[in-house]
mmCIF file of C-alpha atoms in Angstrom:
data_model
loop_
_atom_site.group_PDB
_atom_site.id
_atom_site.type_symbol
_atom_site.label_atom_id
_atom_site.label_comp_id
_atom_site.label_asym_id
_atom_site.label_seq_id
_atom_site.Cartn_x
_atom_site.Cartn_y
_atom_site.Cartn_z
ATOM 1 C CA MET A 286 5.447 -15.281 27.565
ATOM 2 C CA SER A 287 7.765 -12.639 28.897
ATOM 3 C CA SER A 288 7.614 -8.932 29.642
ATOM 4 C CA LYS A 289 11.367 -8.537 29.976
ATOM 5 C CA GLY A 290 13.052 -6.081 27.672
ATOM 6 C CA ASN A 291 14.993 -7.415 24.733
ATOM 7 C CA SER A 292 18.376 -5.674 24.901
ATOM 8 C CA THR A 293 19.599 -7.132 21.612
ATOM 9 C CA ASN A 294 21.825 -4.803 19.642
ATOM 10 C CA PHE A 295 20.961 -5.022 15.959
ATOM 11 C CA ARG A 296 21.262 -3.179 12.653
ATOM 12 C CA ALA A 297 18.499 -0.914 11.361
ATOM 13 C CA ALA A 298 17.989 1.792 8.727
ATOM 14 C CA ARG A 299 17.387 5.052 10.600
ATOM 15 C CA LEU A 300 16.180 8.514 9.623
ATOM 16 C CA SER A 301 17.980 11.243 11.571
ATOM 17 C CA SER A 302 16.687 14.346 9.796
ATOM 18 C CA PHE A 303 13.957 15.064 7.273
ATOM 19 C CA GLY A 304 15.257 15.474 3.747
ATOM 20 C CA SER A 305 18.162 13.078 4.270
ATOM 21 C CA SER A 306 18.933 9.477 3.323
ATOM 22 C CA LEU A 307 18.635 6.588 5.752
ATOM 23 C CA GLN A 308 21.696 5.510 7.722
ATOM 24 C CA ILE A 309 22.479 1.960 8.851
ATOM 25 C CA GLU A 310 23.072 2.068 12.598
ATOM 26 C CA SER A 311 23.316 -0.233 15.596
ATOM 27 C CA VAL A 312 20.168 0.015 17.701
ATOM 28 C CA ASP A 313 19.139 -1.199 21.142
ATOM 29 C CA LEU A 314 15.484 -2.187 21.340
ATOM 30 C CA PRO A 315 13.484 -0.562 24.117
ATOM 31 C CA PRO A 316 11.855 -2.760 26.771
ATOM 32 C CA LEU A 317 9.061 -4.932 25.422
ATOM 33 C CA GLY A 318 5.622 -3.520 26.225
ATOM 34 C CA SER A 319 2.973 -5.745 27.772
ATOM 35 C CA ARG A 320 1.062 -6.014 24.465
ATOM 36 C CA ASP A 321 4.120 -5.984 22.217
ATOM 37 C CA VAL A 322 5.605 -8.846 20.241
ATOM 38 C CA SER A 323 9.296 -8.985 19.334
ATOM 39 C CA ILE A 324 9.854 -10.273 15.793
ATOM 40 C CA LYS A 325 12.829 -11.407 13.761
ATOM 41 C CA VAL A 326 12.193 -9.628 10.462
ATOM 42 C CA HIS A 327 12.593 -11.799 7.352
ATOM 43 C CA PHE A 328 11.299 -9.230 4.848
ATOM 44 C CA ALA A 329 9.895 -5.700 5.098
ATOM 45 C CA GLY A 330 7.979 -3.608 2.582
ATOM 46 C CA ILE A 331 8.912 -0.118 1.397
ATOM 47 C CA ASN A 332 5.873 2.112 0.887
ATOM 48 C CA PHE A 333 5.486 5.487 -0.789
ATOM 49 C CA TYR A 334 4.227 7.222 2.341
ATOM 50 C CA GLU A 335 7.549 6.381 4.002
ATOM 51 C CA LEU A 336 9.316 8.348 1.268
ATOM 52 C CA MET A 337 7.022 11.262 2.086
ATOM 53 C CA ILE A 338 8.031 10.895 5.745
ATOM 54 C CA MET A 339 11.691 11.056 4.727
ATOM 55 C CA ASP A 340 10.935 14.299 2.888
ATOM 56 C CA GLY A 341 9.061 15.697 5.891
ATOM 57 C CA LYS A 342 5.884 15.984 3.807
ATOM 58 C CA TYR A 343 3.628 13.336 5.346
ATOM 59 C CA PRO A 344 0.815 14.689 7.574
ATOM 60 C CA SER A 345 1.894 12.509 10.516
ATOM 61 C CA LEU A 346 5.642 12.546 11.175
ATOM 62 C CA PRO A 347 7.554 10.433 13.715
ATOM 63 C CA THR A 348 9.929 11.807 16.308
ATOM 64 C CA LEU A 349 13.496 11.548 15.013
ATOM 65 C CA PRO A 350 15.707 9.622 14.957
ATOM 66 C CA ALA A 351 13.384 6.822 13.879
ATOM 67 C CA THR A 352 13.382 3.434 12.197
ATOM 68 C CA LEU A 353 10.795 3.592 9.420
ATOM 69 C CA GLY A 354 8.287 0.958 8.354
ATOM 70 C CA GLY A 355 5.452 -1.058 9.835
ATOM 71 C CA GLU A 356 4.965 -3.759 7.205
ATOM 72 C CA LEU A 357 6.900 -6.992 7.698
ATOM 73 C CA ALA A 358 6.859 -10.765 7.819
ATOM 74 C CA GLY A 359 8.898 -12.797 10.255
ATOM 75 C CA VAL A 360 9.015 -15.040 13.322
ATOM 76 C CA VAL A 361 8.058 -14.252 16.914
ATOM 77 C CA LEU A 362 11.048 -14.071 19.263
ATOM 78 C CA GLU A 363 9.326 -12.974 22.463
ATOM 79 C CA THR A 364 5.937 -11.738 23.673
ATOM 80 C CA GLY A 365 4.801 -9.203 26.246
ATOM 81 C CA SER A 366 3.093 -10.270 29.459
ATOM 82 C CA ASP A 367 -0.455 -9.558 28.229
ATOM 83 C CA VAL A 368 -0.115 -11.140 24.779
ATOM 84 C CA LYS A 369 -2.308 -14.244 24.500
ATOM 85 C CA THR A 370 -2.631 -14.797 20.746
ATOM 86 C CA PHE A 371 1.004 -15.167 19.663
ATOM 87 C CA HIS A 372 3.845 -17.370 20.896
ATOM 88 C CA LYS A 373 7.551 -17.772 20.297
ATOM 89 C CA GLY A 374 8.189 -19.343 16.891
ATOM 90 C CA ASP A 375 4.907 -18.211 15.304
ATOM 91 C CA ARG A 376 5.019 -17.012 11.693
ATOM 92 C CA VAL A 377 3.481 -13.533 11.502
ATOM 93 C CA PHE A 378 3.036 -10.419 9.390
ATOM 94 C CA SER A 379 2.235 -6.873 10.424
ATOM 95 C CA LEU A 380 0.570 -3.767 9.095
ATOM 96 C CA ALA A 381 1.252 -0.728 11.252
ATOM 97 C CA GLN A 382 1.976 2.956 10.745
ATOM 98 C CA THR A 383 5.534 4.201 11.145
ATOM 99 C CA GLY A 384 5.880 5.556 14.665
ATOM 100 C CA LYS A 385 2.654 4.013 15.985
ATOM 101 C CA GLY A 386 2.486 0.524 17.450
ATOM 102 C CA THR A 387 5.883 -0.515 16.114
ATOM 103 C CA THR A 388 9.564 0.243 16.593
ATOM 104 C CA GLY A 389 9.978 0.096 12.791
ATOM 105 C CA SER A 390 10.412 -2.712 10.274
ATOM 106 C CA TYR A 391 13.549 -1.446 8.473
ATOM 107 C CA GLY A 392 15.781 -3.573 10.688
ATOM 108 C CA LYS A 393 16.587 -7.101 11.772
ATOM 109 C CA ILE A 394 14.260 -6.995 14.804
ATOM 110 C CA ALA A 395 11.020 -5.108 15.411
ATOM 111 C CA HIS A 396 8.562 -4.751 18.247
ATOM 112 C CA VAL A 397 4.938 -4.625 17.081
ATOM 113 C CA ASN A 398 1.830 -4.142 19.191
ATOM 114 C CA GLU A 399 -0.360 -7.239 18.811
ATOM 115 C CA GLN A 400 -3.180 -5.010 17.497
ATOM 116 C CA TYR A 401 -1.295 -4.724 14.202
ATOM 117 C CA LEU A 402 -0.012 -8.298 13.997
ATOM 118 C CA TYR A 403 -1.526 -11.298 12.182
ATOM 119 C CA ALA A 404 -0.788 -14.995 11.754
ATOM 120 C CA LEU A 405 0.914 -15.835 8.458
ATOM 121 C CA PRO A 406 -0.486 -19.045 6.916
ATOM 122 C CA LYS A 407 2.054 -21.836 6.448
ATOM 123 C CA ALA A 408 1.370 -21.922 2.714
ATOM 124 C CA VAL A 409 2.395 -18.264 2.338
ATOM 125 C CA SER A 410 6.105 -17.431 2.149
ATOM 126 C CA PHE A 411 7.684 -14.687 4.242
ATOM 127 C CA LYS A 412 8.466 -12.824 1.029
ATOM 128 C CA THR A 413 4.831 -12.865 -0.038
ATOM 129 C CA GLY A 414 3.731 -12.118 3.515
ATOM 130 C CA ALA A 415 5.712 -8.872 3.555
ATOM 131 C CA SER A 416 4.584 -7.828 0.085
ATOM 132 C CA ILE A 417 0.809 -7.942 0.502
ATOM 133 C CA PRO A 418 -0.440 -6.336 3.755
ATOM 134 C CA MET A 419 -0.667 -2.688 2.746
ATOM 135 C CA VAL A 420 -1.435 -3.076 -0.956
ATOM 136 C CA THR A 421 -4.107 -5.751 -0.532
ATOM 137 C CA PHE A 422 -5.742 -4.065 2.452
ATOM 138 C CA ALA A 423 -5.966 -0.797 0.524
ATOM 139 C CA ALA A 424 -7.139 -2.319 -2.755
ATOM 140 C CA TYR A 425 -9.665 -4.724 -1.227
ATOM 141 C CA THR A 426 -11.149 -2.080 1.072
ATOM 142 C CA MET A 427 -11.523 0.480 -1.700
ATOM 143 C CA LEU A 428 -13.136 -1.992 -4.093
ATOM 144 C CA HIS A 429 -15.596 -3.337 -1.529
ATOM 145 C CA LYS A 430 -16.260 -0.525 0.923
ATOM 146 C CA ARG A 431 -15.419 2.853 -0.590
ATOM 147 C CA VAL A 432 -17.076 2.609 -4.022
ATOM 148 C CA THR A 433 -19.989 0.826 -5.680
ATOM 149 C CA ILE A 434 -18.749 -1.142 -8.687
ATOM 150 C CA PRO A 435 -21.238 -1.208 -11.603
ATOM 151 C CA GLU A 436 -21.481 -4.655 -13.200
ATOM 152 C CA ASN A 437 -20.496 -3.425 -16.667
ATOM 153 C CA GLY A 438 -18.693 -0.318 -15.510
ATOM 154 C CA VAL A 439 -15.438 1.350 -16.497
ATOM 155 C CA VAL A 440 -12.712 2.141 -13.962
ATOM 156 C CA LEU A 441 -9.461 4.084 -14.226
ATOM 157 C CA ILE A 442 -6.503 2.963 -12.110
ATOM 158 C CA HIS A 443 -3.480 5.255 -11.996
ATOM 159 C CA SER A 444 0.068 3.988 -11.339
ATOM 160 C CA ALA A 445 -1.225 0.575 -12.355
ATOM 161 C CA ALA A 446 2.224 -1.036 -12.230
ATOM 162 C CA GLY A 447 2.890 0.085 -8.661
ATOM 163 C CA GLY A 448 2.083 -1.781 -5.472
ATOM 164 C CA VAL A 449 -1.494 -0.641 -4.841
ATOM 165 C CA GLY A 450 -2.249 -0.038 -8.529
ATOM 166 C CA SER A 451 -1.210 -3.509 -9.682
ATOM 167 C CA THR A 452 -3.200 -5.042 -6.828
ATOM 168 C CA LEU A 453 -6.282 -3.007 -7.749
ATOM 169 C CA VAL A 454 -6.002 -4.255 -11.342
ATOM 170 C CA GLN A 455 -5.724 -7.897 -10.277
ATOM 171 C CA LEU A 456 -8.474 -7.831 -7.654
ATOM 172 C CA ALA A 457 -10.862 -5.834 -9.835
ATOM 173 C CA SER A 458 -10.294 -8.239 -12.727
ATOM 174 C CA ALA A 459 -10.803 -11.311 -10.515
ATOM 175 C CA MET A 460 -13.825 -10.115 -8.563
ATOM 176 C CA PHE A 461 -15.630 -8.056 -11.222
ATOM 177 C CA PRO A 462 -15.073 -9.941 -14.510
ATOM 178 C CA LYS A 463 -17.427 -7.727 -16.560
ATOM 179 C CA LEU A 464 -15.599 -4.567 -15.551
ATOM 180 C CA THR A 465 -13.551 -2.624 -18.117
ATOM 181 C CA ILE A 466 -10.243 -1.643 -16.529
ATOM 182 C CA ILE A 467 -8.099 1.261 -17.742
ATOM 183 C CA GLY A 468 -4.596 1.520 -16.317
ATOM 184 C CA THR A 469 -1.963 4.224 -16.594
ATOM 185 C CA CYS A 470 1.793 3.768 -16.265
ATOM 186 C CA SER A 471 5.042 5.361 -17.397
ATOM 187 C CA ASN A 472 6.826 3.030 -19.845
ATOM 188 C CA ASP A 473 6.201 0.271 -22.380
ATOM 189 C CA GLN A 474 7.475 -2.518 -20.120
ATOM 190 C CA LYS A 475 4.914 -1.498 -17.524
ATOM 191 C CA VAL A 476 2.208 -1.375 -20.204
ATOM 192 C CA GLU A 477 2.869 -5.028 -21.016
ATOM 193 C CA THR A 478 2.818 -6.002 -17.341
ATOM 194 C CA VAL A 479 -0.418 -4.158 -16.577
ATOM 195 C CA HIS A 480 -2.118 -5.820 -19.557
ATOM 196 C CA SER A 481 -0.999 -9.207 -18.238
ATOM 197 C CA LEU A 482 -2.553 -8.443 -14.837
ATOM 198 C CA GLY A 483 -5.997 -7.973 -16.363
ATOM 199 C CA ALA A 484 -6.290 -4.389 -17.610
ATOM 200 C CA ASP A 485 -8.220 -3.920 -20.856
ATOM 201 C CA VAL A 486 -6.710 -0.575 -21.862
ATOM 202 C CA VAL A 487 -3.276 0.631 -20.724
ATOM 203 C CA ILE A 488 -1.959 4.126 -21.412
ATOM 204 C CA ASN A 489 1.714 5.074 -21.299
ATOM 205 C CA THR A 490 1.433 8.611 -19.941
ATOM 206 C CA LYS A 491 4.936 9.474 -21.155
ATOM 207 C CA LYS A 492 3.699 9.053 -24.731
ATOM 208 C CA ARG A 493 -0.007 9.886 -24.655
ATOM 209 C CA SER A 494 -2.453 12.010 -22.696
ATOM 210 C CA PHE A 495 -4.640 9.710 -20.621
ATOM 211 C CA VAL A 496 -7.356 12.380 -20.697
ATOM 212 C CA ASP A 497 -7.450 12.541 -24.518
ATOM 213 C CA GLU A 498 -7.285 8.756 -24.876
ATOM 214 C CA ILE A 499 -10.146 8.145 -22.459
ATOM 215 C CA HIS A 500 -12.330 10.852 -24.008
ATOM 216 C CA LYS A 501 -11.839 9.169 -27.403
ATOM 217 C CA LYS A 502 -12.408 5.574 -26.308
ATOM 218 C CA PHE A 503 -15.011 6.165 -23.597
ATOM 219 C CA PRO A 504 -17.024 9.244 -24.628
ATOM 220 C CA SER A 505 -19.699 8.499 -22.015
ATOM 221 C CA GLY A 506 -17.078 8.724 -19.286
ATOM 222 C CA VAL A 507 -15.733 6.389 -16.630
ATOM 223 C CA ASP A 508 -17.544 5.263 -13.505
ATOM 224 C CA ILE A 509 -14.718 5.205 -10.965
ATOM 225 C CA ILE A 510 -11.244 6.732 -10.772
ATOM 226 C CA PHE A 511 -8.814 5.388 -8.179
ATOM 227 C CA ASP A 512 -6.623 8.395 -7.508
ATOM 228 C CA PRO A 513 -3.273 8.397 -5.660
ATOM 229 C CA VAL A 514 -2.224 11.661 -7.315
ATOM 230 C CA GLY A 515 -4.122 14.489 -5.645
ATOM 231 C CA GLN A 516 -4.348 18.097 -6.777
ATOM 232 C CA GLN A 517 -2.625 17.830 -10.174
ATOM 233 C CA TYR A 518 -5.349 15.808 -11.891
ATOM 234 C CA ILE A 519 -8.498 16.883 -10.069
ATOM 235 C CA ASP A 520 -10.037 18.878 -12.952
ATOM 236 C CA ALA A 521 -9.006 16.256 -15.507
ATOM 237 C CA HIS A 522 -10.644 13.566 -13.407
ATOM 238 C CA LEU A 523 -13.869 15.515 -13.070
ATOM 239 C CA SER A 524 -13.993 15.885 -16.861
ATOM 240 C CA LEU A 525 -13.686 12.109 -17.311
ATOM 241 C CA LEU A 526 -16.411 10.979 -14.913
ATOM 242 C CA ARG A 527 -19.768 9.784 -16.161
ATOM 243 C CA PRO A 528 -22.476 12.246 -15.017
ATOM 244 C CA LEU A 529 -24.765 11.003 -12.227
ATOM 245 C CA TYR A 530 -22.643 7.917 -11.563
ATOM 246 C CA GLY A 531 -18.984 8.945 -11.517
ATOM 247 C CA THR A 532 -16.871 8.585 -8.369
ATOM 248 C CA ILE A 533 -13.325 9.634 -7.512
ATOM 249 C CA CYS A 534 -11.782 7.420 -4.842
ATOM 250 C CA SER A 535 -8.813 9.339 -3.432
ATOM 251 C CA TYR A 536 -6.176 7.326 -1.582
ATOM 252 C CA GLY A 537 -3.037 9.437 -1.943
ATOM 253 C CA THR A 538 -1.715 12.897 -2.675
ATOM 254 C CA TYR A 539 1.762 12.454 -4.096
ATOM 255 C CA THR A 540 1.484 15.697 -6.115
ATOM 256 C CA GLY A 541 0.084 17.530 -3.112
ATOM 257 C CA PRO A 542 -3.210 17.652 -1.204
ATOM 258 C CA ILE A 543 -6.394 18.650 -2.998
ATOM 259 C CA THR A 544 -6.878 22.338 -2.222
ATOM 260 C CA ASP A 545 -9.599 23.212 -4.751
ATOM 261 C CA SER A 546 -12.085 25.291 -2.749
ATOM 262 C CA ALA A 547 -14.670 24.900 -5.521
ATOM 263 C CA LEU A 548 -14.510 21.091 -5.555
ATOM 264 C CA VAL A 549 -17.886 20.569 -3.887
ATOM 265 C CA THR A 550 -19.569 22.898 -6.378
ATOM 266 C CA LYS A 551 -17.954 21.059 -9.292
ATOM 267 C CA LEU A 552 -19.088 17.695 -7.932
ATOM 268 C CA ARG A 553 -22.646 18.945 -7.485
ATOM 269 C CA LYS A 554 -22.804 20.228 -11.070
ATOM 270 C CA GLY A 555 -22.232 16.740 -12.425
ATOM 271 C CA ASN A 556 -23.974 14.901 -9.584
ATOM 272 C CA LEU A 557 -20.630 13.245 -8.946
ATOM 273 C CA THR A 558 -19.204 11.573 -5.840
ATOM 274 C CA PHE A 559 -15.896 12.002 -4.033
ATOM 275 C CA SER A 560 -14.803 9.164 -1.755
ATOM 276 C CA GLY A 561 -11.704 9.007 0.415
ATOM 277 C CA PHE A 562 -9.615 6.190 1.839
ATOM 278 C CA LEU A 563 -7.158 6.418 4.736
ATOM 279 C CA MET A 564 -5.858 3.157 6.106
ATOM 280 C CA TRP A 565 -4.663 4.022 9.594
ATOM 281 C CA PRO A 566 -7.994 4.476 11.450
ATOM 282 C CA LEU A 567 -9.264 1.197 9.981
ATOM 283 C CA LEU A 568 -6.393 -0.767 11.522
ATOM 284 C CA GLU A 569 -7.919 -0.188 14.958
ATOM 285 C CA HIS A 570 -10.762 -2.572 14.007
ATOM 286 C CA LYS A 571 -8.839 -5.826 14.012
ATOM 287 C CA GLU A 572 -11.719 -8.222 13.338
ATOM 288 C CA SER A 573 -12.573 -6.359 10.140
ATOM 289 C CA CYS A 574 -8.906 -6.398 9.139
ATOM 290 C CA MET A 575 -8.699 -10.134 9.759
ATOM 291 C CA ASP A 576 -11.754 -10.693 7.547
ATOM 292 C CA ILE A 577 -10.079 -8.779 4.722
ATOM 293 C CA PHE A 578 -6.841 -10.754 5.004
ATOM 294 C CA THR A 579 -8.788 -14.040 5.145
ATOM 295 C CA ASN A 580 -10.399 -13.123 1.825
ATOM 296 C CA VAL A 581 -7.042 -12.078 0.368
ATOM 297 C CA PHE A 582 -5.409 -15.380 1.331
ATOM 298 C CA GLU A 583 -8.334 -17.220 -0.268
ATOM 299 C CA LEU A 584 -7.712 -15.313 -3.504
ATOM 300 C CA LEU A 585 -4.027 -16.225 -3.214
ATOM 301 C CA SER A 586 -4.748 -19.916 -2.667
ATOM 302 C CA THR A 587 -7.071 -20.062 -5.680
ATOM 303 C CA LYS A 588 -4.504 -18.184 -7.813
ATOM 304 C CA GLN A 589 -6.901 -15.324 -8.550
ATOM 305 C CA PHE A 590 -4.263 -12.969 -7.210
ATOM 306 C CA LYS A 591 -0.470 -13.105 -7.274
ATOM 307 C CA PRO A 592 1.559 -10.393 -5.554
ATOM 308 C CA LEU A 593 3.770 -8.464 -7.929
ATOM 309 C CA ILE A 594 7.222 -8.181 -6.346
ATOM 310 C CA ASP A 595 9.639 -5.913 -8.156
ATOM 311 C CA LYS A 596 12.939 -6.339 -6.327
ATOM 312 C CA VAL A 597 14.406 -7.254 -2.942
ATOM 313 C CA PHE A 598 17.244 -5.149 -1.499
ATOM 314 C CA PRO A 599 19.506 -6.059 1.427
ATOM 315 C CA LEU A 600 19.197 -3.700 4.387
ATOM 316 C CA GLU A 601 22.498 -2.036 3.507
ATOM 317 C CA LYS A 602 21.050 -1.077 0.092
ATOM 318 C CA VAL A 603 17.747 0.287 1.413
ATOM 319 C CA ASN A 604 18.414 3.715 -0.106
ATOM 320 C CA ASP A 605 18.719 2.063 -3.530
ATOM 321 C CA GLY A 606 15.262 0.566 -3.038
ATOM 322 C CA ILE A 607 13.885 3.951 -2.047
ATOM 323 C CA ALA A 608 15.505 5.564 -5.102
ATOM 324 C CA ARG A 609 13.931 2.924 -7.337
ATOM 325 C CA ILE A 610 10.474 3.916 -6.117
ATOM 326 C CA ARG A 611 11.213 7.644 -6.349
ATOM 327 C CA GLN A 612 12.320 7.221 -9.959
ATOM 328 C CA ARG A 613 9.168 5.210 -10.785
ATOM 329 C CA LYS A 614 11.276 2.262 -11.939
ATOM 330 C CA ASN A 615 9.517 -0.361 -9.842
ATOM 331 C CA ILE A 616 6.919 -2.729 -11.230
ATOM 332 C CA GLY A 617 5.137 -3.897 -8.101
ATOM 333 C CA LYS A 618 6.377 -4.039 -4.535
ATOM 334 C CA VAL A 619 9.914 -3.258 -3.374
ATOM 335 C CA LEU A 620 11.124 -5.202 -0.321
ATOM 336 C CA ILE A 621 14.013 -5.134 2.136
ATOM 337 C CA LYS A 622 15.681 -8.284 3.461
ATOM 338 C CA PRO A 623 17.426 -7.333 6.742
#
C-alpha cells in the first residue's frame, strides 16, 4: 500500500460551468487520501442525475470545475495508507456520488474512497461491472425495501427502456413471477424491447395516453407506480392507484420536484401511500450495499437478469452519449470507455 500522491497527468471530461457541455482536458490527480483507491477506469456509466448537474438543476452540485461521475469498473493502481481491503491489480467497481468520495469517473483514472468501492467478480466483465451498480442498486432496493409487492399485483414502470426502468422490469419479472408489469416508453422499438424483458403491457406514450390505457385495461387500478417523473404526473398517478393498497414509489424528478401542497390530503382520501427512494444516504451502509450486490450477481450468474447496455462512447465523444440520453434515444445504459 502507499499513501503517496499519484501525479499522473491524464485526460478527463470536465464541467467548467453549469449549462455548458463537457470539455476534454488534461488533469493532475490530487494526492491520494489515506482511505482512497486509485483506479484505472475501463468503463464508466452516464446517469441522468449527472445531466441535471450539468444543467445546474440537481439539489447537490459539485464545486466547478469538476470531473463528473462516480460509477465505474476498472483495476486498482494504488491504495491509500489505511486501505486494507483492496490491493494493486484488483478488479473493482464503484458507486459514488459526483463530488463525494470520488474524483470523478469520466476520465482514465479516478480516486475513489474505499467506502464506495466493491470487488468485481472474475466472471463479470468490466463492461457489465460499469453498467449495473446504480441501476441494480436502485431497482433492487425499491422492489425489496421501499414497497410491498402483492403476489398477484399490478405495477407501472415508467421509462421502462431506460437504465433503472429496464432493470426494474427484469428484476420484478424474475423475482415476482405472478406480477403484472406495465411499462411505458417512447417508441415502437422500445416497446418491443420492454416486452422482451418481461413486461406484460407496454404503452408507447407518443401514440397513446398511458392514463387512458390503464383505466381501460385495469379498472380496479394499479398497486404500485415506480415514478422517476415528479410533478407532471402526480395527479394522473393518484387517479390510477388502487384504493387502500396503491403506492407511488418516487425515485426521480426529471420534470421538476413535487410541489403539490395538497398531496397528503389527496393520499389520505384514497388511503394511498407515497414512498421515496434516494440512493446516496444508503451508500454509507456498506454491508447492506454488499448484500444487495451479492444478490444481483447471483441473479446475473443464473441468467435471471442481463444488463441492458445501449451504447459505449469513447471519452472524446462523451457529449454524444449525454445527448443520446437527453433525446431519449437510449435503450438501456450508456457507457464511456476512457
